[in-house]
Coordinates of C-alpha atoms in Angstrom, one line a residue:
Chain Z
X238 CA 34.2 -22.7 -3.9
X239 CA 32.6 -22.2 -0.5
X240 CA 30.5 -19.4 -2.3
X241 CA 29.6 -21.4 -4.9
X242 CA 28.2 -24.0 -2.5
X243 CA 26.1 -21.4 -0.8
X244 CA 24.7 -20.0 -3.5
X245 CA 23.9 -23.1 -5.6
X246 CA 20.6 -24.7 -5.4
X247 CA 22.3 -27.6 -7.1
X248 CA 21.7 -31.3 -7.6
X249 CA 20.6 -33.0 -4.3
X250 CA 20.9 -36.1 -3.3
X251 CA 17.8 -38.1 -3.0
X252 CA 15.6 -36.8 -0.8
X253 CA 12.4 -38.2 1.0
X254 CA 8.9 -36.9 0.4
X255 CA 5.5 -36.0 1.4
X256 CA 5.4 -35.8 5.4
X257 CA 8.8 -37.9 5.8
X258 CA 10.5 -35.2 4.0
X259 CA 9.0 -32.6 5.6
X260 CA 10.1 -34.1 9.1
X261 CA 13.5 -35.2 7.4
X262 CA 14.0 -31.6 6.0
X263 CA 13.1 -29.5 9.0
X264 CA 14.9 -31.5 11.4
X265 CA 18.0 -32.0 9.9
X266 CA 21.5 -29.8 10.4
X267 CA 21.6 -26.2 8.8
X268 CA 19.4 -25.4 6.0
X269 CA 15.4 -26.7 6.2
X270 CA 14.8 -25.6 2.3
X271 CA 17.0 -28.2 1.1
X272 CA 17.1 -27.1 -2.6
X273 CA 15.9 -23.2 -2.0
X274 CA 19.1 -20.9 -1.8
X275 CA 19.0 -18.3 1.5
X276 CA 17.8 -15.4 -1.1
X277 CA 14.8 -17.3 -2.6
X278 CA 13.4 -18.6 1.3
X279 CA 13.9 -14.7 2.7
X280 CA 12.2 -13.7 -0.5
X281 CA 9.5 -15.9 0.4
X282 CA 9.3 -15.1 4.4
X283 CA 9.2 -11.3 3.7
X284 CA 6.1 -12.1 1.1
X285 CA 4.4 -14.1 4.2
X286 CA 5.5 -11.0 6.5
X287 CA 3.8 -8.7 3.7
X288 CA 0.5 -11.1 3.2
X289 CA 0.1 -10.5 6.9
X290 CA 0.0 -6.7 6.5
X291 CA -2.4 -6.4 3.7
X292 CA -4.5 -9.1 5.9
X293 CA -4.6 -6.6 8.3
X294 CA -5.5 -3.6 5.9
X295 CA -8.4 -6.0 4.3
X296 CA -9.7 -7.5 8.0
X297 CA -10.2 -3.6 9.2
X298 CA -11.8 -3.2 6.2
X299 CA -14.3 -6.0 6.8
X300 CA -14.7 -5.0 10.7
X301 CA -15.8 -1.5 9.5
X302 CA -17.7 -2.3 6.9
X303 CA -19.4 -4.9 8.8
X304 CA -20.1 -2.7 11.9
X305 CA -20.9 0.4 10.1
X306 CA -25.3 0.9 10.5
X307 CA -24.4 3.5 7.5
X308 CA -25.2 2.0 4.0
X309 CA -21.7 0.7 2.5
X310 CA -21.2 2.6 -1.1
X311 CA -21.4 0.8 -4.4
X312 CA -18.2 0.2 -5.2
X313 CA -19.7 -1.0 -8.8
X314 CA -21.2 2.6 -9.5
X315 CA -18.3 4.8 -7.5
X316 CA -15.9 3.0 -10.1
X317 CA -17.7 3.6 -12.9
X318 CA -16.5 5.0 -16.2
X319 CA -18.5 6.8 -18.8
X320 CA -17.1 6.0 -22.1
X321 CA -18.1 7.2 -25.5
X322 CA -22.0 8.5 -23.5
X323 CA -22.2 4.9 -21.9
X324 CA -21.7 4.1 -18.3
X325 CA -19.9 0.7 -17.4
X326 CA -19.6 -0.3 -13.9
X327 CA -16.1 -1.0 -12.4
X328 CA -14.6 -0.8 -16.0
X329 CA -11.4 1.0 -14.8
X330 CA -10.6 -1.8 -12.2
X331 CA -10.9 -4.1 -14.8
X332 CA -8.6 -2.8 -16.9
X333 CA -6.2 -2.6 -14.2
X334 CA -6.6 -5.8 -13.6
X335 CA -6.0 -7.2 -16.8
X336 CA -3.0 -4.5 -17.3
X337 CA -1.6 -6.3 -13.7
X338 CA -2.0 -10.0 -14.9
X339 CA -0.4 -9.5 -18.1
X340 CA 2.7 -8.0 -16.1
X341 CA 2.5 -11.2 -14.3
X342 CA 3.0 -12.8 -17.7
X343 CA 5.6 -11.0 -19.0
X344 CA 7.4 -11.5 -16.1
X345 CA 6.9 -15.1 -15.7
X346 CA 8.5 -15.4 -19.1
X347 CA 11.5 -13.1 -18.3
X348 CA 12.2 -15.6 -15.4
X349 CA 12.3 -18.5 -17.5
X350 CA 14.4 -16.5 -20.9
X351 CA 16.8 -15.5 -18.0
X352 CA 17.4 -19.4 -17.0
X353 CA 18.3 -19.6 -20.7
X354 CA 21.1 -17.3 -20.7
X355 CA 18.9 -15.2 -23.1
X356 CA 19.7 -11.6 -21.7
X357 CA 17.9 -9.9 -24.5
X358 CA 14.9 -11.5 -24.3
X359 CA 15.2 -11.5 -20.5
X360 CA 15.6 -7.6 -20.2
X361 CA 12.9 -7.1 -22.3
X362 CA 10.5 -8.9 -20.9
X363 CA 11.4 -7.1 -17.5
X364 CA 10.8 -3.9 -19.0
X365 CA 7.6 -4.7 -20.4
X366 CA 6.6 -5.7 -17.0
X367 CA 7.8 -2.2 -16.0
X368 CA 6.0 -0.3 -18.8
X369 CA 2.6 -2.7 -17.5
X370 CA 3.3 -1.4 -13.7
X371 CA 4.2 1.9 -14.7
X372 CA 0.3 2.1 -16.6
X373 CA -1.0 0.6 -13.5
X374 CA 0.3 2.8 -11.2
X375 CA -0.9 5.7 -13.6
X376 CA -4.8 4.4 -13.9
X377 CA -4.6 4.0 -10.1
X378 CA -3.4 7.8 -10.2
X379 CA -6.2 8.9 -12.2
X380 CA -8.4 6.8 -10.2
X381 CA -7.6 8.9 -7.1
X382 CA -7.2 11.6 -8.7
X383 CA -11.4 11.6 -10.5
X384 CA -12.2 10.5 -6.2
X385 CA -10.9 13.2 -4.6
X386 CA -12.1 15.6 -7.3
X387 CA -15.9 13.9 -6.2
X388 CA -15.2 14.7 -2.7
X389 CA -14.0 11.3 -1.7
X390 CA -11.9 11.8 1.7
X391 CA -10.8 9.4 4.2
X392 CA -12.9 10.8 6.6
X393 CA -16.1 11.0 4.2
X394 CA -17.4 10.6 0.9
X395 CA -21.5 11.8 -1.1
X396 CA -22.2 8.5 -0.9
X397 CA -22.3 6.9 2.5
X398 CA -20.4 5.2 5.0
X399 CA -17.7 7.4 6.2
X400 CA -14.8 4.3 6.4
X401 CA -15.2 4.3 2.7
X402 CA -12.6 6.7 2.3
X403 CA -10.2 6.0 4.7
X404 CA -10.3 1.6 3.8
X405 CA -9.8 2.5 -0.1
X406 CA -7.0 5.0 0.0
X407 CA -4.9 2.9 2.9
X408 CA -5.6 -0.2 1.0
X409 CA -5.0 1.1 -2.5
X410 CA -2.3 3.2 -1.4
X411 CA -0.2 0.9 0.0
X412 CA -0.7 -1.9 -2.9
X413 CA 0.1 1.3 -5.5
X414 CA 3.6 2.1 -3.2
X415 CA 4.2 -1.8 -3.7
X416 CA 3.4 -1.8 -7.5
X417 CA 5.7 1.4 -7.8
X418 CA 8.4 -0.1 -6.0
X419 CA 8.7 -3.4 -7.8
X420 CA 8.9 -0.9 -11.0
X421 CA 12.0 0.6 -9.5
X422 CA 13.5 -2.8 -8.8
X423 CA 12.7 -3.9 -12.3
X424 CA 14.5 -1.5 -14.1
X425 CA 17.8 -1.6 -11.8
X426 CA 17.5 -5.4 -12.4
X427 CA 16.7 -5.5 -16.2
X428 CA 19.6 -3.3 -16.4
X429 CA 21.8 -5.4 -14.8
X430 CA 20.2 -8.6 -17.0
X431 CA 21.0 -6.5 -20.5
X432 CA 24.8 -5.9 -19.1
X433 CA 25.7 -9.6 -18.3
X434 CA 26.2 -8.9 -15.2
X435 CA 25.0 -12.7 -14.0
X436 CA 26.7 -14.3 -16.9
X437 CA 30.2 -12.8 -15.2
X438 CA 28.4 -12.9 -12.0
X439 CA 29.4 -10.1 -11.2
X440 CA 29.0 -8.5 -7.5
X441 CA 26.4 -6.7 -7.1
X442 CA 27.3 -3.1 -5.1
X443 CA 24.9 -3.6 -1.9
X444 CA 25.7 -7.3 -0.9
X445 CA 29.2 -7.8 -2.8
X446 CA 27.8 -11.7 -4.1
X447 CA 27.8 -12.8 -6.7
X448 CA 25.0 -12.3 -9.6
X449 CA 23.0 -15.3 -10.4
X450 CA 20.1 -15.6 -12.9
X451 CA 18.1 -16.5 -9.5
X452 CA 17.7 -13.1 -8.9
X453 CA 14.9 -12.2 -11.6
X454 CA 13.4 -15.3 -10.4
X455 CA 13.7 -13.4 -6.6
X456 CA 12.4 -10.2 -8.2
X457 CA 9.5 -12.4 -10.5
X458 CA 8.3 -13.7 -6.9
X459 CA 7.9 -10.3 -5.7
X460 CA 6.1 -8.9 -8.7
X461 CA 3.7 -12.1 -8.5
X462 CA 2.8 -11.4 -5.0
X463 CA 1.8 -7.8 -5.8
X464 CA -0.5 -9.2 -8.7
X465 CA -1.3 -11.8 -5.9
X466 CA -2.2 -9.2 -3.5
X467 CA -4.5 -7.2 -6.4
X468 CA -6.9 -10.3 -6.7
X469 CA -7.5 -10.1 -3.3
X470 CA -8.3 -6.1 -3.0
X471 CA -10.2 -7.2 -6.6
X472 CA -12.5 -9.3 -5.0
X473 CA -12.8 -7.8 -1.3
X474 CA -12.8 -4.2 -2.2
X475 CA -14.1 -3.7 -5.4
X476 CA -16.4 -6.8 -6.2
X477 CA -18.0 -7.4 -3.0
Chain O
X1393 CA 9.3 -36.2 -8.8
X1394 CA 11.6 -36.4 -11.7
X1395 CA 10.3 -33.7 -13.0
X1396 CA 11.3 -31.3 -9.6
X1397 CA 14.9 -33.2 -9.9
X1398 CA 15.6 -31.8 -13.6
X1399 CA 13.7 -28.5 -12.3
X1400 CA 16.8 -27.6 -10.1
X1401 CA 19.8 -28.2 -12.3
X1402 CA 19.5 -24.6 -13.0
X1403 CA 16.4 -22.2 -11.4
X1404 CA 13.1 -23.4 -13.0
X1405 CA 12.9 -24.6 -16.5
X1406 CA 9.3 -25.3 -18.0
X1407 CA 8.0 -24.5 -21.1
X1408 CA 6.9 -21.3 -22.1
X1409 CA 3.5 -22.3 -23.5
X1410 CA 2.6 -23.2 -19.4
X1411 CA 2.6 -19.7 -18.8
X1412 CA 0.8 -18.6 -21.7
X1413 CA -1.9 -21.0 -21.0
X1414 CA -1.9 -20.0 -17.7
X1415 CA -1.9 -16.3 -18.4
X1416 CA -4.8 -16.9 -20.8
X1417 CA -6.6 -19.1 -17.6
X1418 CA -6.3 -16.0 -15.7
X1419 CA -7.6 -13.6 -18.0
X1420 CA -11.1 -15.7 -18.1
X1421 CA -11.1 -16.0 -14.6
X1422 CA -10.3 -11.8 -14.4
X1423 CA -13.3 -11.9 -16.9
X1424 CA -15.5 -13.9 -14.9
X1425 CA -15.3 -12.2 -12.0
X1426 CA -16.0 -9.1 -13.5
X1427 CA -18.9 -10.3 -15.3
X1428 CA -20.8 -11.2 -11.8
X1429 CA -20.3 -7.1 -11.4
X1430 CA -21.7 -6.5 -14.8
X1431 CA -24.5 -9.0 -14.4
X1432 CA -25.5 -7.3 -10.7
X1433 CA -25.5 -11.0 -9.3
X1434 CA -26.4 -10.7 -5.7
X1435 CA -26.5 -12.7 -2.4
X1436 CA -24.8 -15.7 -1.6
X1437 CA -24.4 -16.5 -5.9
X1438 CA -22.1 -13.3 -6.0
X1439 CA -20.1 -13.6 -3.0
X1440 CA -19.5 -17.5 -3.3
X1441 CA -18.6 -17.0 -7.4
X1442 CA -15.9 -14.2 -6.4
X1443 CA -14.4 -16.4 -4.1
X1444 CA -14.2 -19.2 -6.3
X1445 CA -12.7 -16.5 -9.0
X1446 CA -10.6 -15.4 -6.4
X1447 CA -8.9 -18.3 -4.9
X1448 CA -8.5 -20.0 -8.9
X1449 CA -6.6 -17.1 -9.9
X1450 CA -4.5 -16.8 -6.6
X1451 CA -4.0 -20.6 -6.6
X1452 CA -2.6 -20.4 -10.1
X1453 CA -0.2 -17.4 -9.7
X1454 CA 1.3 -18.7 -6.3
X1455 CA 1.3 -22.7 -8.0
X1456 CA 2.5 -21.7 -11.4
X1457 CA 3.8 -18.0 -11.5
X1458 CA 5.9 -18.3 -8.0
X1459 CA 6.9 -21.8 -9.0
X1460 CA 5.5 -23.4 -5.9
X1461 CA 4.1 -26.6 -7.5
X1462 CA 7.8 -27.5 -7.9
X1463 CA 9.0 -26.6 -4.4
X1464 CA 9.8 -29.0 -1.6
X1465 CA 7.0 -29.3 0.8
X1466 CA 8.7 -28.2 3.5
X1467 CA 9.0 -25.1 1.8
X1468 CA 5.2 -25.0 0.5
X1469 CA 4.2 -25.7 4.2
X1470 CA 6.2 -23.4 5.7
X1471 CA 4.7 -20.6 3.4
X1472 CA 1.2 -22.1 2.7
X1473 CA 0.1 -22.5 6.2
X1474 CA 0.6 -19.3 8.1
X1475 CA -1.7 -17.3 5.9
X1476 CA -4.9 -20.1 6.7
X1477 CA -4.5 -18.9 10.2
X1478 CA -5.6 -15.2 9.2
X1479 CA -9.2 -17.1 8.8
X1480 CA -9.1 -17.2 12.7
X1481 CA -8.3 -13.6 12.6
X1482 CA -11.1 -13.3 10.1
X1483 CA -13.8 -15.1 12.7
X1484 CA -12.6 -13.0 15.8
X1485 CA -13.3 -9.6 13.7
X1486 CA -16.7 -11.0 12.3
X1487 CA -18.0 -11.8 16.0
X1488 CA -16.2 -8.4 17.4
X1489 CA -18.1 -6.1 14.8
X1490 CA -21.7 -8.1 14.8
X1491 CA -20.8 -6.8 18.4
X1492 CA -20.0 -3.0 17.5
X1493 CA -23.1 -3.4 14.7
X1494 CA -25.7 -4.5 17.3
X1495 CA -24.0 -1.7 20.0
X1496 CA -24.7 1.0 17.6
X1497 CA -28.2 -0.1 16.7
X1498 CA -29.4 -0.5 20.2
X1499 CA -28.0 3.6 21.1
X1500 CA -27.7 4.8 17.9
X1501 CA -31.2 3.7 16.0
X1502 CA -32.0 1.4 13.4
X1503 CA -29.1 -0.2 11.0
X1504 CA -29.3 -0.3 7.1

């Protein structure tokens, strides 16, 4: 029962709100996220931990891009696809984009089917969300790939300033290790969704608790923070 | 309030058409922003339309997506604030590489 307790977000008892709650909830005995179980807050402090990394990769970024007297190059013609004997600017990174967003979706959706008890639906969903990161990760691939066959290299590049190089592939790179990661969690947790392992709660092999539904919604906030993290390098890197 | 009561009986329970409509919100805003590249807006129009873009779509992933709209705000707080306080990171750097910018001109020649 003591387990249970722990992991249940349960019903609480009234609570206050707005700034009285916040001071109620913080200074109170044991737990400041009253109705947030230990898995869902870490979740959510590891994703603060992580926005301050890629704040870091972006602020360089800006300092050398900012200090550089070298002319910055355009991101809207370096990224630009030639399709069918037409060039459109930045058309890959839109497509990525879109391809992240629906992702975002899908998984959305497997969070909420996987409240219902609908494990089908649920896996699916999680796998779709898969498939969409597995594409991205690709495109970003063949992104690289069609750079460093131009002669893009992080210490220089045809076009201009050297940092351009060496800002894209740290930035890029280390969203792309993100995306590919999440893709390896969303499998092993699909595959635990489509077995029932959280309707017998079943322990999982690592942390010997108990399986909850909760933990797609864990893995969803993950997934949204590296969609998160893309509309940032979106606008910054690419658009700016 | 009610509505964040029911919301923890078990996990997060809204309706599914919230995320389409929000999926479909983000794929105009994805749109948008991509259009002020196509267009070649330029100046203080491009710059202040992707942040707009920008900070819509975040604001709707983190607020609907991540659930946090339904959250205690001691929880939202906790999360929400920390990340504002890169923006004094953000004004340190801009002062530190006007400094490195205006360094380089004066020994290095004339800037772009």
């Amino acid at each position: 029962m003591a387990d249970v307790a722990l992991a249940n977000t349960g019903a609480a008892p009234t609570r206050p709100s707005g700034w009285q709650g916040i001071a109620a909830d913080w200074s109170s005995d044991q737990r400041a996220f009253k109705n947030v179980s230990w898995g869902k807050a870490m979740m959510w402090i590891f994703l603060l931990s992580d926005t301050f990394i890629f704040s870091c990769f972006l602020l360089s970024y800006m300092t050398v891009r900012m200090s550089t007297t070298v002319p910055w190059p355009n991101p809207s013609t370096v990224f630009a696809l030639t399709i069918g004997g037409t060039t459109i600017p930045l058309i890959l990174i839109a497509i990525m984009t879109f391809i992240l967003i629906s992702s975002s979706g899908t998984m959305a959706m497997a969070v909420n089917f996987g409240y219902r008890h609908d494990r089908v639906k649920s896996a699916a969903l999680m796998l779709v969300t898969a498939a969409f990161g597995a594409t991205f990760v690709g495109m970003q691939g063949f992104e690289w790939t069609k750079l460093i066959m131009e002669g893009v290299r992080p210490w220089g590049n045809p076009w201009g300033a050297d940092q351009f190089g060496s800002s894209f592939f740290m930035i890029t790179g280390f969203h792309g290790t993100h995306v590919t990661i999440g893709v390896i969690f969303l499998i092993i947790i699909s595959r635990k969704v489509l077995r029932g392992d959280f309707d017998r709660e079943a322990r999982g092999f690592f942390t010997s608790r108990k399986g909850h539904y909760e933990i797609v919604e864990i893995m969803g906030l993950y997934w949204h923070f590296v969609d998160l993290v893309w509309v940032f390098i979106f606008a910054f890197f690419y658009l700016w | 309030m009610a509505q964040a009561a029911v919301a923890h009986v078990e996990g997060q329970q809204h309706p599914i058409k919230l995320y389409l409509v929000v999926w479909g919100w983000l794929f105009v805003l994805s749109t948008c922003s991509y259009l002020v590249d196509y267009f070649g807006l330029h100046g203080y129009l491009r710059w202040s339309l992707i942040l707009l873009f920008m900070i819509l779509k975040a604001g709707l992933i983190v607020a609907i997506f991540m659930h946090m709209a339904w959250e205690r705000l001691a929880l939202m707080y906790a999360i929400l604030v920390p990340p504002v306080l890169v923006l004094v990171f953000v004004g340190i750097m801009v002062f530190e590489s006007n400094y490195t910018l205006f360094t380089r001109i004066i020994f290095f020649g004339p800037g772009p």
